[in-house]
């Protein structure tokens, strides 16, 4: 009999060991993490295609300048500050960061045991021909039991205490989930920074456009006065027989054209002011701005810095990179979920079937349950999760690669834009100076009878267009500086 008992124990151990081995073998068949292609290497340097000098290269990038240092206009600084405080997209981005921060807190809490306070009660009636019924009846006949220890039928089951559940992170699943959450938190923060960069650039660009519109409006109004004077002159000449009605009509039509430009420019001012009001999340109102002349402003080239440092410091590049890291950590967590999980379930409390003895030190009970659990029937779900995470990782990789390429080409475009606009401005300035002289020459010749009225009208139209184009080119240079600052990752600091 003893030998049979020993053999039975050995069989049970062998069965238990075999079951554990099967669990491990079934769970440990984990797919290898997917391999990703190499990121396209960055060009060693990039310079304006129209200028082979390295005058814009410097060890310091303008993208590192704080926006309240980069911009010197006090009213522009106030406007940027208002937009950053009130813009709805900015507020939404802040809440996304807060959500990700709470997800990190959740993942950190997963390392700690969970505790549940339990108050439970039950009532079981055992039949006379059941194991519990027979056992309890036989036990109640024992002389070793006191009156309070007699098991009634039905038997109450009363418990008050604490139960806990604790998963031991032996394969790094919880650690990988925490890494993914932290990466997404940092990605959300960089996404907020990138939005700030875009907002600062958009506000500055619109502000300069508004200032340029003011200048263009002044130019148009000054030309209206000059054209009104010219019209009066030609009317007097007509009365004296020195000009025709056709000349009067041509001068009058030119005046109407310029007056229509005035109203078009006024509408442009209203439109820009409303765009800035929308960014500041407020109803339309006049935008305070400095009254200055673009002719007094000569934007200087910006230091670019080292190409690789410039690109990798951009918030959108960091955001894409962190999302890729989060996707990789997700795959690590899912691969660990295929492996057996070690859980501990301790409990302590007061447990009794006698209500009068329930809240009593004699009813104190405690215990702990530990075990390994491995996925068997739900492996198909885990495989689907693995395949989804693999696809998401590939998406994150392609997004990162695309962001790199876009960022590189943005910087290259703005560098070339600045160089080309500089050359264009110098030529436009020469054109304006020549046409300004031509207007006065045409007027003098017309008064002296050596030129006809069409030459005067053509000269006036040409100088007006040239002056407006000169302001527009200067505006484009200012906006190119803003766009280059944005492309370098500046504006979020």
PDB file of C-alpha atoms in Angstrom, residues 43-48 51-62 301-308 310 411 415 488:
ATOM      1  CA  UNK A  43      23.132  64.343 -47.276  1.00  0.00           C
ATOM      2  CA  UNK A  44      26.350  65.574 -45.642  1.00  0.00           C
ATOM      3  CA  UNK A  45      25.362  69.210 -46.164  1.00  0.00           C
ATOM      4  CA  UNK A  46      22.928  71.341 -48.046  1.00  0.00           C
ATOM      5  CA  UNK A  47      23.425  74.857 -49.386  1.00  0.00           C
ATOM      6  CA  UNK A  48      21.421  77.153 -51.644  1.00  0.00           C
ATOM      7  CA  UNK A  51      24.922  80.219 -53.961  1.00  0.00           C
ATOM      8  CA  UNK A  52      27.757  77.777 -53.314  1.00  0.00           C
ATOM      9  CA  UNK A  53      29.172  79.775 -50.411  1.00  0.00           C
ATOM     10  CA  UNK A  54      28.823  78.550 -46.873  1.00  0.00           C
ATOM     11  CA  UNK A  55      27.932  81.941 -45.432  1.00  0.00           C
ATOM     12  CA  UNK A  56      24.747  80.583 -43.920  1.00  0.00           C
ATOM     13  CA  UNK A  57      26.450  77.657 -42.209  1.00  0.00           C
ATOM     14  CA  UNK A  58      27.340  78.151 -38.562  1.00  0.00           C
ATOM     15  CA  UNK A  59      27.875  76.068 -35.477  1.00  0.00           C
ATOM     16  CA  UNK A  60      24.730  77.669 -34.029  1.00  0.00           C
ATOM     17  CA  UNK A  61      21.345  77.262 -35.642  1.00  0.00           C
ATOM     18  CA  UNK A  62      18.783  80.073 -35.604  1.00  0.00           C
ATOM     19  CA  UNK A 301      20.656  85.801 -43.484  1.00  0.00           C
ATOM     20  CA  UNK A 302      20.091  83.296 -40.703  1.00  0.00           C
ATOM     21  CA  UNK A 303      22.744  80.866 -39.446  1.00  0.00           C
ATOM     22  CA  UNK A 304      21.672  77.351 -40.349  1.00  0.00           C
ATOM     23  CA  UNK A 305      23.891  75.184 -38.171  1.00  0.00           C
ATOM     24  CA  UNK A 306      24.972  71.651 -38.982  1.00  0.00           C
ATOM     25  CA  UNK A 307      22.411  69.827 -41.148  1.00  0.00           C
ATOM     26  CA  UNK A 308      22.051  66.653 -39.077  1.00  0.00           C
ATOM     27  CA  UNK A 310      19.159  70.920 -37.396  1.00  0.00           C
ATOM     28  CA  UNK A 411      15.043  73.722 -45.110  1.00  0.00           C
ATOM     29  CA  UNK A 415      17.439  78.520 -47.996  1.00  0.00           C
ATOM     30  CA  UNK A 488      14.907  75.021 -38.493  1.00  0.00           C
TER      31      UNK A 488
END
